[in-house]
Tab-separated table of C-alpha atoms in Angstrom:
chain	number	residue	atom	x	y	z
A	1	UNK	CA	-10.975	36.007	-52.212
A	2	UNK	CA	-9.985	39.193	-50.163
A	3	UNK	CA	-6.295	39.875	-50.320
A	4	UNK	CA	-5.298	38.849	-47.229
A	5	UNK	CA	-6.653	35.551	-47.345
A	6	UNK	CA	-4.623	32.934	-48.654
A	7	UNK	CA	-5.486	30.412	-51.593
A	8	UNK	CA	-3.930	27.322	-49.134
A	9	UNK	CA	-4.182	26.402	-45.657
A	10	UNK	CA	-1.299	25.491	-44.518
A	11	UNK	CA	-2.409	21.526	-44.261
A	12	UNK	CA	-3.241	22.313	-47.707
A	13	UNK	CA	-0.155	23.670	-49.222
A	14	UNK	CA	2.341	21.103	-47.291
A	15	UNK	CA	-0.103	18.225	-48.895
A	16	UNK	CA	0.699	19.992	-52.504
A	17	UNK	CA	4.464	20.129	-51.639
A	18	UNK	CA	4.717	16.346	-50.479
A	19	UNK	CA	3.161	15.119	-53.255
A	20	UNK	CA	3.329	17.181	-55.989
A	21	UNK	CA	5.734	15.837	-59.208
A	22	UNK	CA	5.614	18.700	-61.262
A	23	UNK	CA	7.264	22.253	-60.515
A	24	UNK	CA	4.284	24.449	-59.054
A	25	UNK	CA	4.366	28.428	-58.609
A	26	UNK	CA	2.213	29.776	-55.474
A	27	UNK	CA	1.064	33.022	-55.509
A	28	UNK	CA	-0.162	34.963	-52.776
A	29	UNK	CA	0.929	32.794	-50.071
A	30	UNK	CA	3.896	35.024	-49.042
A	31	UNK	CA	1.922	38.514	-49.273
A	32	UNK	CA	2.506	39.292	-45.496
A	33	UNK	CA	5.938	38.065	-45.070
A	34	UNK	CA	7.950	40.673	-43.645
A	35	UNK	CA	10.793	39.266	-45.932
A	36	UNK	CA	9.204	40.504	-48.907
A	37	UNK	CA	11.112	43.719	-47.529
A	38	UNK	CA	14.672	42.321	-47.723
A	39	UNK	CA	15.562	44.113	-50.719
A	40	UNK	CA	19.459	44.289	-51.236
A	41	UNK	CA	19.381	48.533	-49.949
A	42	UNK	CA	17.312	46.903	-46.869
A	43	UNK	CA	19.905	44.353	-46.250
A	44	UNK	CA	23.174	46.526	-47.016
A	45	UNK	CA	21.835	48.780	-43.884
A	46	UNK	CA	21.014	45.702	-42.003
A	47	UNK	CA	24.459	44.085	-42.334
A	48	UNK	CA	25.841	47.196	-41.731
A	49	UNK	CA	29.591	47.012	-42.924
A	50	UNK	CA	29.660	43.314	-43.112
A	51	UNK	CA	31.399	41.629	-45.481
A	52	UNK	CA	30.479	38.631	-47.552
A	53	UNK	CA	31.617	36.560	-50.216
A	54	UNK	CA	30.795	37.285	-54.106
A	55	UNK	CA	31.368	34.564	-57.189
A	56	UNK	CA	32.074	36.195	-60.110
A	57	UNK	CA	31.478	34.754	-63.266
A	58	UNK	CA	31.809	36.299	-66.612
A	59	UNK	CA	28.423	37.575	-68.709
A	60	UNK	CA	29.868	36.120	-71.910
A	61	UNK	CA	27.839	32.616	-72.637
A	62	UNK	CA	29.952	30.359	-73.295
A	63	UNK	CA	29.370	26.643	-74.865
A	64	UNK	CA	30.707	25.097	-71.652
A	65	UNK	CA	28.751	25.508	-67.751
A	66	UNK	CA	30.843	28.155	-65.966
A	67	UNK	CA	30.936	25.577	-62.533
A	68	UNK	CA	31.856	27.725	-59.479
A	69	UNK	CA	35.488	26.292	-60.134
A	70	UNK	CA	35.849	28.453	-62.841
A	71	UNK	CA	34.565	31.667	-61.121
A	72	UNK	CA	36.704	34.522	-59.363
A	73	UNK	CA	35.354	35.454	-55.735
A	74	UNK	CA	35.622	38.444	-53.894
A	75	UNK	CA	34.867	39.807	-49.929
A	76	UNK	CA	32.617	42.407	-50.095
A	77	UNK	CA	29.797	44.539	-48.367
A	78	UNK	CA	26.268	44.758	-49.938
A	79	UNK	CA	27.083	48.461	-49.634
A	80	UNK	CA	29.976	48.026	-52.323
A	81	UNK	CA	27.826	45.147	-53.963
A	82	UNK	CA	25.277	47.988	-54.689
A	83	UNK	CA	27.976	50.970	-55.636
A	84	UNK	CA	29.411	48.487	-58.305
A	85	UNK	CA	26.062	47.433	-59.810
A	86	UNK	CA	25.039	50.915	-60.234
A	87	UNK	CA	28.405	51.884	-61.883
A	88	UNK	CA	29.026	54.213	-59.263
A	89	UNK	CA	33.135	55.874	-59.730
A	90	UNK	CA	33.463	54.806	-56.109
A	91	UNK	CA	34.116	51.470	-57.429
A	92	UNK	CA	37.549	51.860	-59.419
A	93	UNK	CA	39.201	51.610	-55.724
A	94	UNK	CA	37.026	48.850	-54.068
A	95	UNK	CA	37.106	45.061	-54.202
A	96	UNK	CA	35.417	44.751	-58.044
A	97	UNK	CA	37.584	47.280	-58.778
A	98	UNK	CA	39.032	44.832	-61.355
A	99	UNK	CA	35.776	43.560	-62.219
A	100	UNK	CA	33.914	45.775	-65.139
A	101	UNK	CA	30.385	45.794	-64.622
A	102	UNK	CA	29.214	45.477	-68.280
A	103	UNK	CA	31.517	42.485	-68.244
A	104	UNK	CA	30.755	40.456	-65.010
A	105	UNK	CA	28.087	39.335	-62.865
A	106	UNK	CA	28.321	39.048	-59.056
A	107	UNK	CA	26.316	36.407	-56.807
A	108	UNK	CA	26.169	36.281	-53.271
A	109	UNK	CA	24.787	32.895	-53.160
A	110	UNK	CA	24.542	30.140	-50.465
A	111	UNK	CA	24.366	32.009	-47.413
A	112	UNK	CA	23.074	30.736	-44.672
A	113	UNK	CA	20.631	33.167	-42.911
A	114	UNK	CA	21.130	31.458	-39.480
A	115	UNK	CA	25.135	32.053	-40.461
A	116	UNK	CA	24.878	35.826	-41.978
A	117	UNK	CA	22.506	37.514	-39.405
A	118	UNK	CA	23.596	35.309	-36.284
A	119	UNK	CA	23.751	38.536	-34.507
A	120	UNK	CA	20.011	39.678	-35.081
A	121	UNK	CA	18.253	36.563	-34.696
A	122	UNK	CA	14.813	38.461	-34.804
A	123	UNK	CA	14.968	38.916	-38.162
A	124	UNK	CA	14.718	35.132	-38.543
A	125	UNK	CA	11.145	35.399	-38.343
A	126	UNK	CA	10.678	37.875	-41.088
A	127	UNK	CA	10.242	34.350	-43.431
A	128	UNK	CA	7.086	31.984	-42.622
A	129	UNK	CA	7.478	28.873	-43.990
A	130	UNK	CA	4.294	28.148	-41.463
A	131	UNK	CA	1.997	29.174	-43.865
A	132	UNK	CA	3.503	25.913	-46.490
A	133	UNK	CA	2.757	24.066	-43.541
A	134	UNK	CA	6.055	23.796	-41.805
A	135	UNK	CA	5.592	24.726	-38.476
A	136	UNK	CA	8.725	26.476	-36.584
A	137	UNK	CA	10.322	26.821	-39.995
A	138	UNK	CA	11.930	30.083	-40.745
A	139	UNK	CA	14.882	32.397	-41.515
A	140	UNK	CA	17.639	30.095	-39.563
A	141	UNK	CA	16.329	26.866	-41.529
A	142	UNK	CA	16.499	29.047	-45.120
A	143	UNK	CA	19.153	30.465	-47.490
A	144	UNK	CA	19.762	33.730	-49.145
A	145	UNK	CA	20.982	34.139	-52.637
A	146	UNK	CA	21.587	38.072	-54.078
A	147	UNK	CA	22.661	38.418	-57.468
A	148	UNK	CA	23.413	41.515	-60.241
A	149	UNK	CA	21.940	40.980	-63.662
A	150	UNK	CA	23.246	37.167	-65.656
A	151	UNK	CA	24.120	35.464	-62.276
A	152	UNK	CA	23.746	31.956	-62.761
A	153	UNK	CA	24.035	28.616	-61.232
A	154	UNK	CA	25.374	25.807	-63.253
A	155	UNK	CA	22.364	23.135	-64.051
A	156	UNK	CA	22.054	20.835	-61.633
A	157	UNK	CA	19.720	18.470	-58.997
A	158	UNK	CA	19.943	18.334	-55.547
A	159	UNK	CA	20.146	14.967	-54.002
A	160	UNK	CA	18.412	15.539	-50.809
A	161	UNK	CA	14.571	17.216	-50.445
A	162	UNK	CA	12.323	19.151	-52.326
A	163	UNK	CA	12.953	23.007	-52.713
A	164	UNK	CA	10.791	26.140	-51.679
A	165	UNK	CA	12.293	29.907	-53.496
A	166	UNK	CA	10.403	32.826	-52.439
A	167	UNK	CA	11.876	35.340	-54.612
A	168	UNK	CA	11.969	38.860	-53.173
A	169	UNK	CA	13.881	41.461	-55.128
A	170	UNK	CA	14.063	41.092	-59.512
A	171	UNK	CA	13.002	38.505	-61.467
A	172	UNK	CA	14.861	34.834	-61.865
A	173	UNK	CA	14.479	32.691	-64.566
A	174	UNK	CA	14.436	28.938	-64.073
A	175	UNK	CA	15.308	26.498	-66.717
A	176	UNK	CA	13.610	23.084	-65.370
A	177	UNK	CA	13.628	19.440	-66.665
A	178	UNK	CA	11.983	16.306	-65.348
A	179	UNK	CA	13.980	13.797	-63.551
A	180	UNK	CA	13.310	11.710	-66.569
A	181	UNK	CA	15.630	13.661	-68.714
A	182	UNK	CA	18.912	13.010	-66.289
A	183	UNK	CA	20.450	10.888	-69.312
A	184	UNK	CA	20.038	13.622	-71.743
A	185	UNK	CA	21.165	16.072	-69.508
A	186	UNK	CA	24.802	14.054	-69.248
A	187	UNK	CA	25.517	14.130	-65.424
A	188	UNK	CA	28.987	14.736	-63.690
A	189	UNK	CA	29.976	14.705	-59.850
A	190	UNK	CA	33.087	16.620	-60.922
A	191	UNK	CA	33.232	19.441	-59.746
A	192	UNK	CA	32.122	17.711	-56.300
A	193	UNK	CA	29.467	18.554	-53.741
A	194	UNK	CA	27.766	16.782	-52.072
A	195	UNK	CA	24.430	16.696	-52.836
A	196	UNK	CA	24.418	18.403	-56.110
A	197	UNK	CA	24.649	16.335	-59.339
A	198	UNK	CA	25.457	18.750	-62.143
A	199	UNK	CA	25.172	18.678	-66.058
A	200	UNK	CA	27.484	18.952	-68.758
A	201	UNK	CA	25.454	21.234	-70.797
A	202	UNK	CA	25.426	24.910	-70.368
A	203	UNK	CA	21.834	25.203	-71.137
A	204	UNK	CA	21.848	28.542	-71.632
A	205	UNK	CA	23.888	27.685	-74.872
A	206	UNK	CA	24.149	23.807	-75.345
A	207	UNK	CA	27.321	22.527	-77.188
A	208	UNK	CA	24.814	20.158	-79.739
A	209	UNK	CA	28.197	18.623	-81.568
A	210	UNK	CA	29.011	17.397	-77.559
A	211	UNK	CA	25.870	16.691	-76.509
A	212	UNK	CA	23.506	15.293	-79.285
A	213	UNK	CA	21.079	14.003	-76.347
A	214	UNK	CA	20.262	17.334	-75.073
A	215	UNK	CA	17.518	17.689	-77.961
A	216	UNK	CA	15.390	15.493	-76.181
A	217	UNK	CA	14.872	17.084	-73.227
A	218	UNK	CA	11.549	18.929	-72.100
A	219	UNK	CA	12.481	22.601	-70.355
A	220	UNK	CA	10.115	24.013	-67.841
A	221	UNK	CA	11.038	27.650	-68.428
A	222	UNK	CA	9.819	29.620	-65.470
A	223	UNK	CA	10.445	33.754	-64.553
A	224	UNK	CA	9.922	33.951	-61.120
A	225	UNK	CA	8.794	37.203	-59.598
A	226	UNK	CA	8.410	39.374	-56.374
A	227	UNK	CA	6.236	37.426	-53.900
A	228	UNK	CA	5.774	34.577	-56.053
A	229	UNK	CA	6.939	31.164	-54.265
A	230	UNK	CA	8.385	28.677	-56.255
A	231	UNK	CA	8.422	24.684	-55.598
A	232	UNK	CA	10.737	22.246	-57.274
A	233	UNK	CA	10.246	19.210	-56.837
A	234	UNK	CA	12.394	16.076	-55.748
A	235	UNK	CA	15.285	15.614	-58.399
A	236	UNK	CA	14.270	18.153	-60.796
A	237	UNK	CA	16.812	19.568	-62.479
A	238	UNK	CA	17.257	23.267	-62.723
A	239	UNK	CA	19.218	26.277	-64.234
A	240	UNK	CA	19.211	29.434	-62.542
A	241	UNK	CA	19.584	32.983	-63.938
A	242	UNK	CA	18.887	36.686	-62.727
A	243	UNK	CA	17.386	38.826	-65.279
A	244	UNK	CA	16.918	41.928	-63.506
A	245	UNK	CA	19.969	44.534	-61.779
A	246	UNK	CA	19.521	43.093	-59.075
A	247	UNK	CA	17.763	40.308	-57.404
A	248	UNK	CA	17.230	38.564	-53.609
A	249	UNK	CA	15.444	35.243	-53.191
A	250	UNK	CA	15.432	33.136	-49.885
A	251	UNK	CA	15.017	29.128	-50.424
A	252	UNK	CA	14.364	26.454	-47.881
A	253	UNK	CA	15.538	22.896	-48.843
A	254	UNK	CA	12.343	20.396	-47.144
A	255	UNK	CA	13.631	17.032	-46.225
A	256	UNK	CA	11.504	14.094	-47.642
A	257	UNK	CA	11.795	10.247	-46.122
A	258	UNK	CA	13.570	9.489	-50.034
A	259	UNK	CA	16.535	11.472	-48.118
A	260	UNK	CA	17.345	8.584	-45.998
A	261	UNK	CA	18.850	6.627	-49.156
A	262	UNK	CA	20.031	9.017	-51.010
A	263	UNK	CA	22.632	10.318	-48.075
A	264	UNK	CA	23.724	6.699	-48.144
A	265	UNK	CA	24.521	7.504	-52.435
A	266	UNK	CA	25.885	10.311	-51.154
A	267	UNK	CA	28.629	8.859	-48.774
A	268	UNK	CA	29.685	6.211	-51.208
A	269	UNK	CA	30.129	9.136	-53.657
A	270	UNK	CA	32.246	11.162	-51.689
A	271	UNK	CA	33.879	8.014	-50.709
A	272	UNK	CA	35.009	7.458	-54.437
A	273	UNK	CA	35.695	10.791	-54.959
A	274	UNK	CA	38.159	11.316	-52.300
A	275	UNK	CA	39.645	8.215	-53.205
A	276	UNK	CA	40.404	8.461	-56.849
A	277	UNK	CA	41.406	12.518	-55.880
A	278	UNK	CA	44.113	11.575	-53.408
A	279	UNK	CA	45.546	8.993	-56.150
A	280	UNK	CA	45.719	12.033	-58.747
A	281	UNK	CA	48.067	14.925	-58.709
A	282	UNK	CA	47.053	16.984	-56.098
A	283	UNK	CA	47.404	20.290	-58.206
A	284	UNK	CA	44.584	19.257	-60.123
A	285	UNK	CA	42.112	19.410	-56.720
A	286	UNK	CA	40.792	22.751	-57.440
A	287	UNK	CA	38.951	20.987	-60.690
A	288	UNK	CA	37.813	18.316	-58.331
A	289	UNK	CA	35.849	20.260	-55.262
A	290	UNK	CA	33.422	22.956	-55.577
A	291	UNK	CA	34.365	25.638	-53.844
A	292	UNK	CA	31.551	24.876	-51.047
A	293	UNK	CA	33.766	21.386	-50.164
A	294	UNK	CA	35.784	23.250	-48.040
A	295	UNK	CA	38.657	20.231	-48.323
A	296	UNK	CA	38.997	16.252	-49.251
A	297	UNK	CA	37.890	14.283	-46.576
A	298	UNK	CA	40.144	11.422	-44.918
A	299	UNK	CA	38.922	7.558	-45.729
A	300	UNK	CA	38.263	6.830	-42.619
A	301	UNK	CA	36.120	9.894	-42.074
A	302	UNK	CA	33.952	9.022	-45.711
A	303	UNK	CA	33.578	5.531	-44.134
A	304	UNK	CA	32.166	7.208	-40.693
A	305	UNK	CA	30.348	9.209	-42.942
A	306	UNK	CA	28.678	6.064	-44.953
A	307	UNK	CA	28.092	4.217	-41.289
A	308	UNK	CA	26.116	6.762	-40.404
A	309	UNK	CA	24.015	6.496	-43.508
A	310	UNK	CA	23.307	3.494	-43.600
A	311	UNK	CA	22.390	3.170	-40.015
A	312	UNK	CA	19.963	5.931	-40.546
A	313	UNK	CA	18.237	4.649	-43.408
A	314	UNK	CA	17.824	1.109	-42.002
A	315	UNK	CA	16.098	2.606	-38.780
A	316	UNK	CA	13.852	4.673	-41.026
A	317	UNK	CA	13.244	1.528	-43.211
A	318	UNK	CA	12.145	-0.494	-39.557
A	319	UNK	CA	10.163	2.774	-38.611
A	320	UNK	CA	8.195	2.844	-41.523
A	321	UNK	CA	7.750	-1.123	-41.844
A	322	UNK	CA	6.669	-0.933	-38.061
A	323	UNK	CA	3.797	1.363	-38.975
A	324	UNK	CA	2.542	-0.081	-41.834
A	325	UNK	CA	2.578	-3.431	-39.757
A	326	UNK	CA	4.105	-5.697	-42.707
A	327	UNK	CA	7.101	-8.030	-43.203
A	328	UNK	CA	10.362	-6.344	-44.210
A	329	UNK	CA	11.339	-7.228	-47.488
């Protein structure tokens, strides 16, 4: 095959994401992408000055997950991001100033590109998630994540969809297990958000003594690298690490029909959750919500929330039974 002709159609490669139930890496699907470009020097001109948000987490493993509740954040530009990574002197004055380099990691993750470049919407069609199939998907549907070497995210599953990563800058390595394993993986919704179920287990460094049932699980270890698109599947659980100075991937989250009833889990989660949090002290919230639930929701807002859910699954339920042309259940 000539370079510049792609193993998948894109009928082809949606078909594989739909279906697949194992974690699948593409390779030369994303060859042409202008986004293979963004590299973080690329981006610090592109933002230009602007600022964004940095968890910091330390690079000592510990036994325990660092959850983003335990990390310090800082406002930054990539500019500064860069300077600090590179130990540059410039950096005893600047915001990671207190931050040694040898000791800490810094991760720019979660940003929405539609949100970060809102001013240069152009650049939104530097990623093609066309070619997977997804016509009209691109930059403003996807999500940028730039990290320095040992950034991590806390194991976890999302709720909703199945994920694409198209990793552009460094290598990542991804810890994966089957949805199978959720018991021996000891899931938490504390620290909340919605959507994400996390683990107990720091799988970098599992606590055995805590959590004898780890042993049975069955890791996918994957290094991801530059160009290389990455699918996981629905409810896969994964660990996330950057093992390179510095790395940029961009991820789009594809929603699946399964969606419909897990948002209506979801609601009655955050429903609890706000519940049994407004009946604690309220000191203790910062343990409670991840950093990305901005605030506890109101009861009457969760219930709005769970109306909505359930109205939406029941009309995809009649959709669905409609087109098959069967009795509802």
């Amino acid at each position: 095959i000539g370079e510049d002709v792609k193993p998948f159609t894109p009928g082809k490669a949606k078909e594989i994401v739909m279906s697949l139930q194992q974690p699948a890496v593409f390779c030369n699907m994303a060859g042409d992408w202008p986004a293979l470009h963004w590299n973080a020097k690329y981006l610090s001109a592109l933002l230009d000055g602007k600022t964004i948000q940095f968890r910091l987490g330390l690079k000592t493993v510990d036994l325990v997950p660092q959850f983003e509740t335990g990390c310090s954040y800082v406002k930054a530009t990539l500019e500064e991001f860069l300077a600090w990574s590179c130990g540059q002197p410039s950096c005893l004055s600047g915001p990671f100033s207190c931050y040694e380099y040898s000791k800490y990691w810094a991760y720019a993750d979660y940003k929405y590109i539609a949100k970060v470049f809102e001013d240069k919407p152009e650049i939104f069609q530097d990623i093609r998630w066309s070619d997977f199939g997804f016509p009209g998907r691109s930059g403003k549907e996807s999500t940028l994540w730039i990290g320095s070497e040992g950034a991590n995210t806390p194991c976890h599953l999302d709720s909703y969809g199945c994920n694409l990563v198209l990793q552009v800058q460094g290598r990542k390595r991804w810890h994966l297990f089957p949805p199978g394993d959720t018991s021996f993986l000891y899931p938490t919704r504390i620290p909340y958000e919605e959507s994400s179920i996390f683990s107990k287990v720091n799988v970098a460094n599992p606590d055995l003594k805590c959590f004898p049932k780890f042993r049975n699980t069955t890791a996918h270890v994957v290094t991801l690298s530059p160009g290389q698109v990455l699918l996981i599947p629905r409810h896969w659980w994964h660990y996330v690490e950057s093992i390179d100075p510095i790395t940029v991937s961009i991820n789009s989250w594809i929603e699946l029909d399964a969606d419909h009833e897990a948002r209506v889990e979801e609601a009655i989660t955050r429903l609890l959750v706000c519940a049994i949090k407004s009946a604690e002290n309220p000191s203790d919230g910062d343990l409670w919500l991840n950093p990305t639930e901005v605030e506890a929701t109101s009861h009457e807002i969760n219930l709005q929330y769970l109306n909505k859910a359930v109205s939406a699954y029941f009309q995809c339920q009649k959709a669905s039974v409609s087109q098959q042309a069967r009795p509802s259940s």
